[in-house]
Amino acid sequence: DVGAAYSLLGVVLGNLGRYDEALGAHFAALSIRESALGQENQDVATSWEHIAVSYLYKGSADCAKLGIPFARKALRLRKKGFGAASTKVGHLMGHLGTMYGKVGRYLDSMACFGTSLPVLESLLGESHPSYALVMYDLGTLLRRLGRYRDALRMFAKAHAIYYRAMGPGNPLTQEMAMAVQEEIPRARAA
């Protein structure tokens, strides 16, 4: 269907770092899906989630703030369709935690990570790369809060999981290794 094609185009553009174009494709998919399926459909939730994540990946706090309402809408439908203990909810809660952290809503951020990690661990296992990514994002929040020892622990765990799952040549494995090395002096000084 045309909505799915726009959605896929948005994902590809996002993977290429072309977030503004990705957002245009995701908004086109959303418009088509809402018209054809109504607002209480999981495909519509997918479009909302893709829009939220595209805003998040643009990087700024202002963009993350724009993504939060879309993530919250998607989360409501994901919980309704899949239950609170689903990988879709676990991943989305991790993204929402990162968004809240970027805009300074640290308690909301911690609550999201506190929900996301146990759900993903129980459904995917603690050796899954998706679990490691959320753990890494939590480490980033902990660093921002000045909790350097906790951040180092999260970064080190995430790196170990990602290294085993994806190998040393993976760009995210390398980014996580760098985060561990950068955090060691801060943790020692804390």
XYZ file of N, CA, C and O in Angstrom:
760
model
N 0.828 -1.187 0.000
C 0.000 0.000 0.000
C 0.871 1.249 0.000
O 2.049 1.205 0.357
N 0.293 2.343 -0.372
C 1.049 3.589 -0.524
C 1.573 4.082 0.825
O 2.712 4.555 0.926
N 0.767 3.956 1.878
C 1.213 4.362 3.207
C 2.443 3.588 3.645
O 3.397 4.153 4.187
N 2.450 2.288 3.387
C 3.603 1.452 3.750
C 4.828 1.847 2.936
O 5.961 1.840 3.451
N 4.634 2.191 1.672
C 5.758 2.600 0.828
C 6.381 3.896 1.345
O 7.610 4.020 1.426
N 5.541 4.865 1.715
C 6.069 6.105 2.291
C 6.792 5.827 3.611
O 7.839 6.402 3.896
N 6.228 4.933 4.414
C 6.840 4.586 5.687
C 8.224 3.973 5.478
O 9.193 4.357 6.141
N 8.316 3.039 4.541
C 9.598 2.408 4.238
C 10.603 3.436 3.704
O 11.772 3.438 4.096
N 10.141 4.323 2.842
C 11.002 5.385 2.338
C 11.527 6.236 3.491
O 12.714 6.581 3.541
N 10.656 6.557 4.433
C 11.076 7.340 5.599
C 12.131 6.632 6.423
O 13.098 7.245 6.879
N 11.975 5.321 6.599
C 12.970 4.547 7.359
C 14.313 4.570 6.638
O 15.365 4.794 7.256
N 14.298 4.370 5.324
C 15.541 4.382 4.545
C 16.209 5.756 4.628
O 17.418 5.870 4.879
N 15.433 6.810 4.454
C 15.994 8.170 4.532
C 16.558 8.447 5.928
O 17.618 9.051 6.067
N 15.854 7.978 6.947
C 16.354 8.147 8.315
C 17.663 7.412 8.524
O 18.590 7.932 9.150
N 17.752 6.204 7.991
C 18.995 5.434 8.106
C 20.161 6.121 7.396
O 21.317 5.904 7.746
N 19.842 6.937 6.407
C 20.868 7.689 5.688
C 21.179 9.033 6.367
O 22.005 9.803 5.876
N 20.480 9.311 7.481
C 20.702 10.571 8.186
C 19.975 11.754 7.577
O 20.252 12.899 7.939
N 19.059 11.506 6.676
C 18.304 12.579 6.010
C 16.954 12.733 6.722
O 15.903 12.394 6.192
N 17.007 13.246 7.943
C 15.858 13.224 8.841
C 14.717 14.122 8.401
O 13.549 13.772 8.603
N 15.006 15.272 7.821
C 13.920 16.143 7.357
C 13.121 15.460 6.250
O 11.886 15.494 6.245
N 13.824 14.831 5.325
C 13.135 14.096 4.254
C 12.397 12.890 4.824
O 11.292 12.564 4.380
N 13.003 12.229 5.808
C 12.347 11.089 6.460
C 11.042 11.539 7.109
O 10.012 10.863 6.981
N 11.095 12.678 7.789
C 9.871 13.195 8.419
C 8.785 13.459 7.390
O 7.613 13.141 7.615
N 9.159 14.036 6.243
C 8.174 14.270 5.185
C 7.514 12.977 4.736
O 6.283 12.915 4.571
N 8.311 11.939 4.554
C 7.755 10.637 4.142
C 6.874 10.049 5.244
O 5.794 9.500 4.972
N 7.309 10.162 6.496
C 6.505 9.610 7.598
C 5.201 10.376 7.787
O 4.162 9.768 8.076
N 5.236 11.699 7.605
C 3.983 12.466 7.696
C 3.044 12.107 6.541
O 1.820 12.057 6.729
N 3.582 11.849 5.349
C 2.744 11.406 4.223
C 2.115 10.053 4.544
O 0.919 9.842 4.315
N 2.906 9.132 5.101
C 2.382 7.812 5.487
C 1.294 7.964 6.538
O 0.244 7.306 6.460
N 1.527 8.839 7.518
C 0.543 9.060 8.571
C -0.766 9.581 8.005
O -1.847 9.089 8.351
N -0.690 10.552 7.112
C -1.900 11.125 6.518
C -2.703 10.063 5.774
O -3.929 9.959 5.933
N -2.018 9.262 4.993
C -2.687 8.201 4.229
C -3.300 7.177 5.178
O -4.464 6.773 5.019
N -2.542 6.760 6.160
C -3.015 5.724 7.088
C -4.179 6.214 7.937
O -5.135 5.470 8.159
N -4.109 7.445 8.423
C -5.215 7.964 9.228
C -6.487 8.067 8.392
O -7.580 7.750 8.877
N -6.358 8.492 7.149
C -7.532 8.605 6.275
C -8.135 7.238 5.977
O -9.351 7.074 5.982
N -7.275 6.265 5.714
C -7.761 4.941 5.318
C -8.135 4.058 6.502
O -9.068 3.247 6.395
N -7.438 4.206 7.625
C -7.587 3.236 8.708
C -8.150 3.813 10.000
O -8.491 3.055 10.908
N -8.184 5.122 10.121
C -8.588 5.744 11.378
C -7.412 5.853 12.322
O -6.325 5.353 12.040
N -7.642 6.497 13.462
C -6.534 6.763 14.375
C -6.241 5.632 15.351
O -5.243 5.665 16.051
N -7.068 4.621 15.416
C -6.874 3.534 16.390
C -6.300 2.287 15.732
O -6.677 1.169 16.055
N -5.366 2.455 14.835
C -4.794 1.349 14.073
C -3.296 1.254 14.339
O -2.622 2.275 14.480
N -2.766 0.034 14.384
C -1.345 -0.155 14.670
C -0.441 0.413 13.571
O 0.691 0.811 13.849
N -0.908 0.446 12.328
C -0.098 1.077 11.275
C 0.023 2.585 11.513
O 1.066 3.181 11.230
N -1.028 3.181 12.037
C -0.978 4.599 12.407
C 0.009 4.781 13.559
O 0.825 5.709 13.562
N -0.018 3.861 14.533
C 0.935 3.917 15.643
C 2.366 3.811 15.124
O 3.268 4.492 15.624
N 2.578 2.976 14.105
C 3.914 2.860 13.510
C 4.351 4.198 12.933
O 5.503 4.625 13.118
N 3.448 4.889 12.239
C 3.796 6.202 11.685
C 4.113 7.198 12.792
O 5.089 7.950 12.698
N 3.304 7.219 13.845
C 3.580 8.115 14.970
C 4.955 7.814 15.565
O 5.728 8.723 15.865
N 5.251 6.525 15.735
C 6.540 6.136 16.309
C 7.696 6.550 15.396
O 8.709 7.069 15.862
N 7.545 6.338 14.091
C 8.600 6.726 13.154
C 8.838 8.233 13.164
O 9.985 8.692 13.066
N 7.770 8.999 13.287
C 7.915 10.453 13.371
C 8.669 10.830 14.648
O 9.614 11.627 14.615
N 8.278 10.222 15.768
C 8.938 10.513 17.043
C 10.421 10.191 16.978
O 11.270 10.990 17.396
N 10.753 9.023 16.448
C 12.154 8.595 16.391
C 12.950 9.481 15.421
O 14.109 9.808 15.685
N 12.330 9.900 14.337
C 13.021 10.802 13.410
C 13.345 12.128 14.083
O 14.440 12.667 13.912
N 12.392 12.650 14.846
C 12.680 13.877 15.598
C 13.803 13.635 16.607
O 14.700 14.462 16.756
N 13.766 12.505 17.293
C 14.807 12.181 18.272
C 16.175 12.150 17.612
O 17.139 12.730 18.118
N 16.276 11.476 16.484
C 17.573 11.312 15.826
C 18.097 12.601 15.192
O 19.270 12.670 14.868
N 17.238 13.605 15.043
C 17.744 14.903 14.562
C 18.707 15.499 15.584
O 19.557 16.290 15.232
N 18.569 15.098 16.845
C 19.605 15.376 17.826
C 19.372 16.478 18.839
O 19.896 16.414 19.933
N 18.605 17.484 18.531
C 18.481 18.606 19.462
C 17.346 18.370 20.459
O 16.438 17.582 20.228
N 17.419 19.107 21.563
C 16.353 19.045 22.555
C 15.034 19.544 21.962
O 13.965 18.979 22.240
N 15.096 20.589 21.133
C 13.877 21.112 20.508
C 13.210 20.050 19.640
O 11.988 19.919 19.643
N 14.008 19.310 18.908
C 13.454 18.253 18.059
C 12.892 17.119 18.908
O 11.817 16.591 18.612
N 13.606 16.746 19.962
C 13.107 15.697 20.848
C 11.763 16.107 21.443
O 10.843 15.285 21.540
N 11.644 17.382 21.796
C 10.386 17.881 22.363
C 9.240 17.731 21.356
O 8.115 17.399 21.724
N 9.527 17.959 20.078
C 8.506 17.791 19.041
C 8.090 16.330 18.906
O 6.948 16.027 18.556
N 9.015 15.407 19.168
C 8.718 13.989 19.020
C 7.910 13.386 20.144
O 7.219 12.375 19.956
N 7.976 13.986 21.330
C 7.329 13.390 22.502
C 5.825 13.154 22.314
O 5.344 12.060 22.616
N 5.036 14.109 21.814
C 3.595 13.825 21.664
C 3.312 12.649 20.721
O 2.382 11.879 20.945
N 4.127 12.509 19.679
C 3.937 11.389 18.751
C 4.287 10.067 19.427
O 3.592 9.067 19.245
N 5.348 10.070 20.223
C 5.733 8.852 20.943
C 4.652 8.470 21.949
O 4.323 7.279 22.094
N 4.086 9.440 22.617
C 3.042 9.151 23.614
C 1.779 8.586 22.942
O 1.152 7.671 23.466
N 1.417 9.134 21.787
C 0.265 8.590 21.045
C 0.538 7.154 20.624
O -0.326 6.280 20.766
N 1.731 6.925 20.093
C 2.089 5.572 19.661
C 2.091 4.618 20.849
O 1.610 3.481 20.743
N 2.614 5.068 21.975
C 2.685 4.228 23.166
C 1.293 3.806 23.633
O 1.079 2.642 23.990
N 0.349 4.738 23.614
C -1.013 4.409 24.023
C -1.570 3.278 23.158
O -2.132 2.308 23.663
N -1.386 3.395 21.840
C -1.900 2.354 20.944
C -1.119 1.048 21.058
O -1.701 -0.030 20.950
N 0.192 1.138 21.240
C 1.004 -0.076 21.385
C 0.574 -0.858 22.621
O 0.449 -2.079 22.591
N 0.349 -0.162 23.730
C -0.106 -0.840 24.946
C -1.473 -1.472 24.737
O -1.723 -2.590 25.190
N -2.347 -0.749 24.050
C -3.688 -1.257 23.786
C -3.646 -2.497 22.889
O -4.370 -3.463 23.115
N -2.776 -2.478 21.889
C -2.734 -3.577 20.937
C -1.878 -4.755 21.348
O -2.182 -5.900 21.002
N -0.797 -4.500 22.096
C 0.160 -5.563 22.399
C 0.342 -5.825 23.888
O 1.009 -6.779 24.267
N -0.199 -4.950 24.730
C 0.010 -5.080 26.163
C 1.259 -4.338 26.592
O 2.132 -4.042 25.784
N 1.323 -4.052 27.888
C 2.447 -3.266 28.420
C 3.762 -4.031 28.358
O 4.825 -3.437 28.273
N 3.699 -5.360 28.404
C 4.922 -6.176 28.403
C 5.157 -6.746 27.006
O 5.078 -7.944 26.779
N 5.437 -5.850 26.056
C 5.734 -6.276 24.683
C 7.006 -5.586 24.223
O 7.368 -4.536 24.744
N 7.675 -6.182 23.252
C 8.901 -5.553 22.754
C 8.605 -4.198 22.127
O 9.410 -3.272 22.244
N 7.456 -4.065 21.477
C 7.116 -2.770 20.867
C 7.025 -1.685 21.937
O 7.529 -0.577 21.753
N 6.392 -2.007 23.064
C 6.290 -1.045 24.162
C 7.668 -0.819 24.790
O 8.052 0.317 25.073
N 8.445 -1.881 24.978
C 9.777 -1.747 25.563
C 10.687 -0.844 24.747
O 11.354 0.036 25.291
N 10.697 -1.045 23.417
C 11.524 -0.187 22.560
C 11.041 1.262 22.601
O 11.847 2.192 22.712
N 9.737 1.446 22.501
C 9.185 2.795 22.483
C 9.441 3.519 23.804
O 9.763 4.715 23.817
N 9.346 2.801 24.923
C 9.644 3.414 26.219
C 11.110 3.848 26.289
O 11.428 4.880 26.876
N 12.001 3.073 25.687
C 13.415 3.474 25.640
C 13.602 4.759 24.849
O 14.329 5.664 25.267
N 12.941 4.848 23.693
C 13.032 6.078 22.892
C 12.446 7.267 23.654
O 13.023 8.360 23.658
N 11.302 7.042 24.300
C 10.665 8.125 25.051
C 11.559 8.555 26.219
O 11.678 9.753 26.507
N 12.219 7.590 26.861
C 13.158 7.930 27.931
C 14.287 8.817 27.437
O 14.681 9.779 28.103
N 14.795 8.510 26.248
C 15.859 9.331 25.666
C 15.340 10.731 25.346
O 16.022 11.732 25.606
N 14.129 10.818 24.796
C 13.548 12.130 24.483
C 13.361 12.958 25.744
O 13.726 14.146 25.775
N 12.788 12.350 26.775
C 12.593 13.079 28.034
C 13.934 13.553 28.599
O 14.043 14.667 29.108
N 14.955 12.718 28.523
C 16.273 13.115 29.004
C 16.819 14.314 28.258
O 17.419 15.215 28.851
N 16.613 14.350 26.948
C 17.127 15.464 26.134
C 16.457 16.782 26.483
O 17.053 17.845 26.319
N 15.211 16.725 26.941
C 14.502 17.969 27.253
C 14.531 18.292 28.753
O 13.867 19.210 29.202
N 15.318 17.521 29.517
C 15.484 17.820 30.934
C 14.418 17.256 31.847
O 14.372 17.613 33.025
N 13.591 16.384 31.354
C 12.559 15.751 32.197
C 13.128 14.434 32.726
O 12.754 13.350 32.308
N 14.056 14.561 33.669
C 14.861 13.428 34.101
C 14.068 12.368 34.860
O 14.331 11.173 34.689
N 13.117 12.770 35.681
C 12.307 11.771 36.390
C 11.470 10.955 35.411
O 11.359 9.728 35.544
N 10.879 11.627 34.433
C 10.117 10.910 33.409
C 11.033 9.981 32.614
O 10.663 8.856 32.281
N 12.233 10.469 32.323
C 13.198 9.679 31.586
C 13.562 8.409 32.349
O 13.540 7.296 31.800
N 13.897 8.556 33.626
C 14.256 7.393 34.438
C 13.098 6.408 34.544
O 13.311 5.193 34.501
N 11.882 6.930 34.651
C 10.711 6.040 34.724
C 10.565 5.235 33.432
O 10.267 4.037 33.478
N 10.781 5.876 32.304
C 10.682 5.162 31.023
C 11.741 4.070 30.921
O 11.444 2.937 30.528
N 12.979 4.400 31.280
C 14.033 3.386 31.240
C 13.751 2.279 32.244
O 14.031 1.108 31.980
N 13.187 2.653 33.389
C 12.842 1.662 34.407
C 11.770 0.696 33.952
O 11.668 -0.424 34.468
N 10.969 1.103 32.994
C 9.975 0.214 32.393
C 10.572 -0.552 31.221
O 10.368 -1.757 31.082
N 11.312 0.138 30.386
C 11.836 -0.440 29.158
C 12.797 -1.600 29.398
O 12.656 -2.674 28.806
N 13.785 -1.392 30.249
C 14.831 -2.406 30.428
C 14.299 -3.746 30.940
O 14.629 -4.785 30.370
N 13.463 -3.765 31.979
C 12.958 -5.066 32.430
C 12.094 -5.778 31.381
O 12.153 -6.998 31.248
N 11.309 -5.011 30.634
C 10.471 -5.613 29.587
C 11.360 -6.240 28.517
O 11.168 -7.410 28.132
N 12.339 -5.486 28.025
C 13.212 -6.014 26.977
C 14.065 -7.173 27.487
O 14.286 -8.148 26.762
N 14.519 -7.078 28.721
C 15.322 -8.176 29.281
C 14.499 -9.460 29.367
O 14.969 -10.534 28.999
N 13.257 -9.336 29.819
C 12.450 -10.549 29.981
C 12.031 -11.144 28.643
O 11.925 -12.360 28.514
N 11.818 -10.312 27.629
C 11.355 -10.817 26.332
C 12.477 -11.161 25.369
O 12.357 -12.094 24.577
N 13.567 -10.410 25.415
C 14.662 -10.608 24.465
C 15.889 -11.261 25.096
O 16.711 -11.846 24.385
N 16.026 -11.110 26.407
C 17.206 -11.606 27.100
C 18.247 -10.516 27.243
O 18.271 -9.557 26.479
N 19.120 -10.694 28.228
C 20.101 -9.639 28.509
C 21.287 -9.663 27.561
O 22.205 -8.854 27.702
N 21.287 -10.557 26.588
C 22.378 -10.563 25.608
C 21.937 -10.000 24.250
O 22.680 -10.063 23.277
N 20.744 -9.428 24.198
C 20.204 -8.916 22.935
C 20.704 -7.487 22.677
O 20.733 -6.658 23.581
N 21.084 -7.186 21.436
C 21.571 -5.836 21.127
C 20.562 -4.728 21.414
O 20.960 -3.626 21.805
N 19.284 -4.986 21.242
C 18.283 -3.953 21.537
C 18.276 -3.598 23.017
O 18.116 -2.433 23.392
N 18.438 -4.596 23.842
C 18.541 -4.370 25.279
C 19.780 -3.513 25.579
O 19.732 -2.562 26.364
N 20.883 -3.837 24.912
C 22.123 -3.088 25.106
C 21.979 -1.625 24.687
O 22.514 -0.725 25.350
N 21.250 -1.367 23.604
C 21.074 0.020 23.144
C 20.318 0.860 24.168
O 20.671 2.015 24.415
N 19.271 0.285 24.762
C 18.521 1.024 25.772
C 19.399 1.243 27.002
O 19.394 2.319 27.608
N 20.205 0.231 27.360
C 21.126 0.375 28.484
C 22.146 1.498 28.204
O 22.465 2.299 29.079
N 22.622 1.560 26.982
C 23.557 2.622 26.582
C 22.899 3.996 26.700
O 23.502 4.946 27.206
N 21.645 4.100 26.246
C 20.933 5.372 26.353
C 20.728 5.767 27.821
O 20.824 6.952 28.170
N 20.458 4.780 28.679
C 20.350 5.064 30.110
C 21.692 5.564 30.637
O 21.745 6.507 31.436
N 22.799 4.962 30.201
C 24.123 5.429 30.597
C 24.354 6.885 30.215
O 24.931 7.663 30.986
N 23.879 7.254 29.036
C 24.008 8.643 28.592
C 23.241 9.588 29.523
O 23.740 10.664 29.878
N 22.053 9.184 29.928
C 21.281 9.992 30.881
C 22.009 10.091 32.219
O 22.114 11.176 32.787
N 22.518 8.972 32.702
C 23.216 8.973 33.993
C 24.450 9.878 33.941
O 24.753 10.575 34.914
N 25.140 9.881 32.818
C 26.289 10.786 32.646
C 25.818 12.236 32.749
O 26.430 13.059 33.429
N 24.725 12.544 32.067
C 24.191 13.907 32.091
C 23.832 14.330 33.518
O 23.948 15.506 33.877
N 23.421 13.369 34.338
C 23.036 13.656 35.719
C 24.233 13.667 36.670
O 24.063 13.883 37.874
N 25.439 13.428 36.143
C 26.632 13.422 36.971
C 26.830 12.136 37.757
O 27.664 12.075 38.652
N 26.103 11.102 37.409
C 26.230 9.800 38.085
C 27.211 8.938 37.269
O 26.826 7.984 36.611
N 28.475 9.311 37.339
C 29.487 8.757 36.442
C 29.760 7.277 36.678
O 29.986 6.537 35.717
N 29.758 6.829 37.913
C 29.986 5.397 38.166
C 28.853 4.561 37.593
O 29.093 3.501 37.001
N 27.628 5.013 37.794
C 26.480 4.291 37.231
C 26.520 4.326 35.703
O 26.207 3.332 35.043
N 26.908 5.472 35.158
C 27.010 5.591 33.702
C 28.059 4.622 33.166
O 27.816 3.926 32.179
N 29.204 4.567 33.827
C 30.256 3.650 33.394
C 29.772 2.205 33.425
O 30.028 1.436 32.492
N 29.054 1.847 34.471
C 28.520 0.480 34.580
C 27.581 0.174 33.414
O 27.668 -0.886 32.792
N 26.706 1.123 33.078
C 25.781 0.915 31.956
C 26.533 0.826 30.630
O 26.266 -0.047 29.808
N 27.479 1.739 30.421
C 28.253 1.725 29.181
C 29.037 0.428 29.029
O 29.087 -0.160 27.948
N 29.662 -0.026 30.113
C 30.470 -1.243 30.046
C 29.607 -2.469 29.754
O 29.969 -3.313 28.918
N 28.449 -2.564 30.415
C 27.541 -3.692 30.150
C 27.034 -3.658 28.712
O 27.011 -4.674 28.026
N 26.608 -2.481 28.281
C 26.086 -2.339 26.914
C 27.159 -2.709 25.896
O 26.893 -3.427 24.925
N 28.379 -2.228 26.128
C 29.466 -2.531 25.197
C 29.746 -4.029 25.143
O 29.921 -4.592 24.058
N 29.789 -4.686 26.289
C 30.063 -6.126 26.315
C 29.003 -6.906 25.533
O 29.328 -7.816 24.754
N 27.747 -6.542 25.712
C 26.656 -7.213 24.996
C 26.779 -6.955 23.502
O 26.700 -7.875 22.682
N 26.976 -5.706 23.155
C 27.041 -5.336 21.738
C 28.265 -5.942 21.062
O 28.192 -6.390 19.914
N 29.368 -6.002 21.768
C 30.594 -6.589 21.226
C 30.359 -8.059 20.876
O 30.732 -8.524 19.798
N 29.735 -8.790 21.809
C 29.458 -10.215 21.562
C 28.462 -10.418 20.424
O 28.601 -11.327 19.617
N 27.455 -9.555 20.362
C 26.387 -9.734 19.373
C 26.752 -9.206 17.991
O 26.409 -9.826 16.980
N 27.446 -8.080 17.943
C 27.658 -7.394 16.666
C 29.120 -7.365 16.214
O 29.394 -7.027 15.074
N 30.037 -7.660 17.126
C 31.449 -7.690 16.761
C 32.139 -6.360 16.964
O 31.499 -5.312 17.095
N 33.484 -6.384 16.976
C 34.252 -5.175 17.266
C 34.233 -4.135 16.145
O 34.482 -2.967 16.389
N 33.915 -4.529 14.934
C 33.931 -3.593 13.814
C 32.660 -2.789 13.657
O 32.607 -1.838 12.873
N 31.629 -3.130 14.401
C 30.357 -2.415 14.293
C 30.517 -0.988 14.823
O 31.100 -0.782 15.890
N 30.003 0.013 14.089
C 30.159 1.409 14.544
C 29.590 1.678 15.940
O 30.187 2.429 16.710
N 28.471 1.051 16.277
C 27.920 1.271 17.619
C 28.766 0.587 18.683
O 28.898 1.102 19.796
N 29.332 -0.568 18.366
C 30.251 -1.216 19.305
C 31.416 -0.280 19.587
O 31.831 -0.106 20.749
N 31.943 0.345 18.550
C 33.069 1.262 18.713
C 32.676 2.514 19.495
O 33.429 3.004 20.335
N 31.476 3.022 19.224
C 30.987 4.194 19.974
C 30.849 3.864 21.455
O 31.217 4.661 22.324
N 30.335 2.662 21.749
C 30.180 2.251 23.145
C 31.538 2.079 23.820
O 31.708 2.442 24.988
N 32.514 1.530 23.099
C 33.869 1.378 23.655
C 34.458 2.739 23.990
O 35.096 2.914 25.040
N 34.238 3.709 23.122
C 34.731 5.062 23.362
C 34.047 5.670 24.596
O 34.701 6.336 25.409
N 32.750 5.423 24.755
C 32.027 5.951 25.916
C 32.597 5.368 27.202
O 32.751 6.078 28.209
N 32.928 4.070 27.185
C 33.525 3.439 28.366
C 34.848 4.121 28.701
O 35.097 4.501 29.855
N 35.698 4.296 27.697
C 37.017 4.909 27.930
C 36.902 6.348 28.435
O 37.663 6.770 29.309
N 35.938 7.091 27.892
C 35.750 8.484 28.329
C 35.208 8.562 29.744
O 35.467 9.532 30.456
N 34.449 7.547 30.145
C 33.779 7.601 31.451
C 34.688 7.152 32.587
O 34.460 7.531 33.741
N 35.718 6.363 32.311
C 36.578 5.835 33.376
C 37.172 6.939 34.237
O 37.066 6.883 35.477
N 37.788 7.995 33.661
C 38.349 9.038 34.536
C 37.292 9.770 35.360
O 37.524 10.105 36.520
N 36.125 9.990 34.773
C 35.050 10.665 35.519
C 34.593 9.799 36.699
O 34.349 10.304 37.791
N 34.464 8.504 36.451
C 34.008 7.593 37.512
C 35.042 7.503 38.636
O 34.688 7.460 39.806
N 36.310 7.499 38.285
C 37.375 7.446 39.301
C 37.387 8.709 40.150
O 37.654 8.661 41.339
N 37.117 9.837 39.509
C 37.138 11.120 40.221
C 35.889 11.330 41.079
O 35.911 12.154 41.996
N 34.840 10.610 40.774
C 33.561 10.812 41.491
C 33.598 10.260 42.909
O 34.291 9.375 43.246
